[in-house]
Amino acid sequence: MNTPSENSRHWPLYEVFVRARGGLDHKHVGSLHAADARMAIDHARDLYTRRQEGVSIWVVPSKDITASDPAESESLFEPARDKIYRHPTFYEIPDEVKTL
Amino acid sequence: MYTQALDTQGSDSSPVDEAVLEQRFLARVDAEEKIEPKDWMPARYRNTLIRQISQHAHSEIVGMLPEGNWITRAPTLQRKAILIAKVQDEGGHGAYLYSAAETLGVSRDQLIEQLLSGKAKYSSIFNYPTPTWADVGAIGWLVDGAAIMNQIPLCRCSYGPYARAMVRVCREESFHQRQGYDLMMHLAQGTPEQKRMAQEALNRWWWPALMMFGPSDANSTHSGESQRWKIKRFSNDELRQKFVDFTVPQARFLDLSIPDPLLRWDETKQRHEFGPIDWTEFDQVLKGNGPCNAERLAARRNAHAAGAWVRDAAAAYAEKQRRRSATLAA
């Protein structure tokens, strides 16, 4: 009963996110294999923060990440391209109007 | 992230589609865009990358052995701490690279199996022995120096995960080279015996380090396509030349001599000319007949076998925790 099945011997993949300093977002840095989340944190500490690269780590099972499909990138991201009015520089304001 | 869930693009697309997709792929490469794991890529590009990245990863892992040999015998506590940190970095580099290879649809277990079965290749340099402490210095200075020369252009490789792994590796590699040179400097400026030890280590590692850049351009089988795909940016001979030009003055500063009677500065070409490389030796080491091939593989196999109980225990513990939390939830 304590003999792990072939399936569980295959350590799952985790994605690792590191917060470089307080006040910054966690950023994806890479991935690693671990038996469980606790071990993934320990491995991430050894693998990705050997030179004070971080103050906080997140690990997420890779299989739980849903990614957008590159084949759909046009329909997803193109529509934003012609909406230049979303940017402040679209509007011309006379010089005499200040602090705007 | 894409490894296990990677839906391998089926071969059901027609040849016409393939041609269009390949054109689009090449246009992206030409435009210096990065190719990411889920993007369409030619099967040859994928296979070339799997081969190259996994060989690179294996090299990092096997590369821990020649130096690891000296951890327990480092002459001072500080040198020991430095060496441990360096060897740990090499293990880390192997892990970054295995992850990058996995994004192409090959599993970690397959990669490890290929290394342990002797099917996979790794850099021929790690099949040479480290008989003295000076070899640790020569490895850092020359072997890591040659590796940096190879790896810096790889930071701009067209395949995103490989390029990102290389950025991380290069950032750490500079410490490796400098600690090696520092070690050689101490020996070269030490007693006559220490200086002789440094010279002998340089004699041992010079030619194998030059071989690290691979066959000369005329005999390099994989170069053409790799350059077209922007996996490779410079030819083997270009990088080797650059390494010689960088390293010769460094040796001169140490007052050590490069073991090549034909080495000379060519004023018109503004570069060093050097003697012919013994490619028979290179081929022999690649084929498995180098001084330490068998020893290195045996060490890896033993480490893998000796660690099996740890992996099993961790997996059993994880399963127990899962079962326990399932029962609690019920």
PDB file of C-alpha atoms in Angstrom, chain B residues 1 29 34-35 46 52 75 83 103 107 125 137 166 168 178-179 187 199 202 218 263 282 285 290 296 307 309 312:
ATOM      1  CA  MET B   1       4.240  24.814 -18.521  1.00  0.00           C
ATOM      2  CA  VAL B  29      12.246  33.901 -37.322  1.00  0.00           C
ATOM      3  CA  LYS B  34      10.562  34.360 -30.552  1.00  0.00           C
ATOM      4  CA  ILE B  35       8.940  30.995 -31.177  1.00  0.00           C
ATOM      5  CA  ARG B  46      11.588  20.800 -32.828  1.00  0.00           C
ATOM      6  CA  GLN B  52      20.595  20.392 -28.599  1.00  0.00           C
ATOM      7  CA  PRO B  75      42.382  23.644   0.259  1.00  0.00           C
ATOM      8  CA  LEU B  83      33.155  25.103  -5.319  1.00  0.00           C
ATOM      9  CA  THR B 103       8.318  22.372 -23.453  1.00  0.00           C
ATOM     10  CA  SER B 107       9.345  14.124 -20.784  1.00  0.00           C
ATOM     11  CA  ILE B 125      34.990  17.861 -22.144  1.00  0.00           C
ATOM     12  CA  GLY B 137      40.832  26.319 -11.717  1.00  0.00           C
ATOM     13  CA  MET B 166      20.335  30.817 -21.314  1.00  0.00           C
ATOM     14  CA  ARG B 168      19.719  32.881 -16.497  1.00  0.00           C
ATOM     15  CA  ARG B 178      36.185  34.348 -12.636  1.00  0.00           C
ATOM     16  CA  GLN B 179      36.569  32.030  -9.646  1.00  0.00           C
ATOM     17  CA  LEU B 187      48.613  29.130  -8.022  1.00  0.00           C
ATOM     18  CA  GLN B 199      50.830  24.997 -16.029  1.00  0.00           C
ATOM     19  CA  LEU B 202      46.485  24.343 -18.583  1.00  0.00           C
ATOM     20  CA  ALA B 218      33.706  22.298 -43.015  1.00  0.00           C
ATOM     21  CA  LEU B 263      50.370  29.599 -31.794  1.00  0.00           C
ATOM     22  CA  PHE B 282      37.531  14.299 -30.216  1.00  0.00           C
ATOM     23  CA  VAL B 285      35.866  10.746 -26.691  1.00  0.00           C
ATOM     24  CA  GLY B 290      37.558   9.052 -23.544  1.00  0.00           C
ATOM     25  CA  ARG B 296      30.964   9.412 -15.517  1.00  0.00           C
ATOM     26  CA  GLY B 307      18.306   8.291  -4.874  1.00  0.00           C
ATOM     27  CA  TRP B 309      14.267   5.512  -2.243  1.00  0.00           C
ATOM     28  CA  ASP B 312       9.732   6.835  -3.786  1.00  0.00           C
TER      29      ASP B 312
END
